[in-house]
Short mmCIF file of C-alpha atoms in Angstrom, two decimals:
data_model
loop_
_atom_site.label_atom_id
_atom_site.label_comp_id
_atom_site.label_asym_id
_atom_site.label_seq_id
_atom_site.Cartn_x
_atom_site.Cartn_y
_atom_site.Cartn_z
CA MET J 1 17.95 4.80 -6.75
CA SER J 2 17.51 2.04 -4.19
CA VAL J 3 15.75 1.26 -0.99
CA ASP J 4 19.25 1.91 0.90
CA ASP J 5 19.46 4.69 -1.16
CA TYR J 6 16.04 6.29 0.16
CA LEU J 7 17.07 5.30 3.32
CA ALA J 8 20.66 6.99 3.96
CA GLY J 9 19.64 10.62 2.70
CA LEU J 10 16.39 11.12 5.39
CA ASP J 11 17.51 13.04 8.15
CA GLY J 12 18.58 11.01 11.25
CA PRO J 13 15.36 10.45 13.24
CA LEU J 14 13.50 9.67 9.65
CA ARG J 15 16.29 6.90 8.79
CA GLU J 16 15.93 5.32 11.84
CA ILE J 17 12.85 4.63 12.01
CA GLY J 18 12.63 3.71 8.10
CA GLU J 19 15.76 1.33 8.94
CA LYS J 20 13.60 -0.43 11.94
CA LEU J 21 10.78 -0.77 9.25
CA THR J 22 12.23 -2.28 6.41
CA PRO J 23 13.73 -5.57 8.20
CA ILE J 24 10.34 -6.00 9.55
CA ILE J 25 8.87 -5.28 6.27
CA ALA J 26 11.72 -8.43 4.70
CA ALA J 27 10.53 -10.88 7.83
CA ALA J 28 7.23 -10.41 7.02
CA LEU J 29 6.89 -10.41 3.63
CA PRO J 30 10.09 -13.36 2.94
CA ALA J 31 8.57 -13.32 -0.90
CA ALA J 32 8.49 -9.68 -1.72
CA THR J 33 11.37 -7.08 -2.91
CA GLY J 34 11.58 -3.32 -2.09
CA ALA J 35 11.59 -0.74 -5.30
CA MET J 36 11.29 2.90 -5.61
CA TRP J 37 7.75 3.36 -7.66
CA HIS J 38 6.80 7.37 -6.86
CA GLY J 39 9.68 8.25 -5.25
CA HIS J 40 9.30 6.15 -1.99
CA PRO J 41 10.25 2.36 -1.04
CA VAL J 42 7.19 -0.22 -2.26
CA TRP J 43 7.20 -3.01 -0.99
CA GLY J 44 4.76 -5.50 -3.62
CA LEU J 45 4.74 -9.66 -4.93
CA ASP J 46 5.51 -9.33 -7.50
CA ASN J 47 8.96 -8.06 -7.32
CA ARG J 48 7.82 -5.64 -9.90
CA PRO J 49 7.01 -1.44 -8.73
CA GLY J 50 3.27 -0.74 -8.91
CA GLN J 51 2.19 -5.04 -9.56
CA ARG J 52 0.41 -6.36 -6.19
CA PRO J 53 1.85 -3.39 -3.97
CA VAL J 54 1.56 -4.67 -0.40
CA CYS J 55 3.56 -1.54 1.54
CA LEU J 56 5.58 1.49 1.19
CA ILE J 57 7.33 3.51 3.03
CA LYS J 58 7.40 7.49 3.05
CA ALA J 59 9.29 9.94 5.07
CA TYR J 60 8.03 13.54 5.52
CA GLY J 61 9.00 16.20 6.95
CA SER J 62 8.81 15.46 10.78
CA PHE J 63 7.22 11.57 10.39
CA VAL J 64 7.24 8.77 8.32
CA THR J 65 4.07 6.97 6.61
CA PHE J 66 3.71 3.31 6.98
CA GLY J 67 0.69 2.12 4.77
CA LEU J 68 -1.07 -0.74 3.34
CA TRP J 69 -2.79 -1.21 0.26
CA ARG J 70 -5.25 -2.88 1.70
CA GLY J 71 -5.29 -1.78 5.08
CA GLN J 72 -9.29 -1.25 5.87
CA GLU J 73 -9.52 -4.70 5.01
CA ILE J 74 -7.23 -6.03 8.16
CA ALA J 75 -8.58 -6.10 11.60
CA ASP J 76 -6.71 -3.58 13.48
CA PRO J 77 -8.15 -3.72 16.68
CA SER J 78 -5.21 -1.36 17.68
CA GLY J 79 -7.15 1.41 16.37
CA ARG J 80 -3.81 2.69 14.84
CA LEU J 81 -4.10 2.14 11.00
CA VAL J 82 -6.30 5.58 9.83
CA PRO J 83 -8.42 4.92 6.38
CA GLY J 84 -6.58 6.57 3.33
CA ALA J 85 -7.67 6.57 -0.35
CA ARG J 86 -9.61 3.75 -1.36
CA SER J 87 -8.53 0.35 0.46
CA MET J 88 -4.75 1.59 1.95
CA ALA J 89 -4.48 2.62 4.98
CA ALA J 90 -1.79 3.93 7.42
CA VAL J 91 0.50 5.21 10.48
CA LYS J 92 2.10 7.88 10.61
CA LEU J 93 5.65 7.66 12.58
CA ARG J 94 6.91 10.44 14.46
CA ASP J 95 9.55 8.21 16.32
CA LEU J 96 11.27 4.14 17.07
CA ALA J 97 8.67 4.12 19.92
CA ASP J 98 5.99 4.42 17.28
CA VAL J 99 7.19 1.36 15.45
CA ASP J 100 5.70 -1.91 17.10
CA PRO J 101 6.89 -4.95 15.59
CA ALA J 102 4.84 -7.85 16.30
CA LEU J 103 1.45 -5.14 15.68
CA PHE J 104 3.22 -4.39 11.81
CA SER J 105 4.25 -7.61 11.67
CA GLY J 106 1.14 -9.29 11.89
CA TRP J 107 -1.03 -6.42 9.88
CA LEU J 108 2.14 -7.60 6.95
CA ARG J 109 0.85 -11.08 6.85
CA ALA J 110 -2.61 -10.28 7.14
CA ALA J 111 -2.03 -7.79 3.80
CA ALA J 112 0.61 -10.54 2.26
CA ASP J 113 -3.26 -12.61 2.31
CA LEU J 114 -5.33 -10.88 0.79
CA GLU J 115 -2.91 -10.24 -2.25
CA GLN J 116 -2.38 -14.23 -2.21
CA ALA J 117 -5.92 -14.91 -1.54
#
């Protein structure tokens, strides 16, 4: 299954969120490739699932999680990133208005910088 297949299989509002996120990810992480890992899309800098992962998208029943592997290390004046396991942090997106391209691009660039350091 590809990232496009994953998105196509989501219900309308969740698919729209995913389709809005993927070009933001592609623009902010031009060297990264999205691949399926553990059943959901992950973008990493080594072009192999699980190798230097930067971010993920995972759909649930009523929201999409946009997560960053080292999200707790990123400055987030918006306060939207919620800490998770280890150094991960994520935001739950319930509709298109929750997707902030400028904010998310900044997070992605900061996360990529951490992986390249």
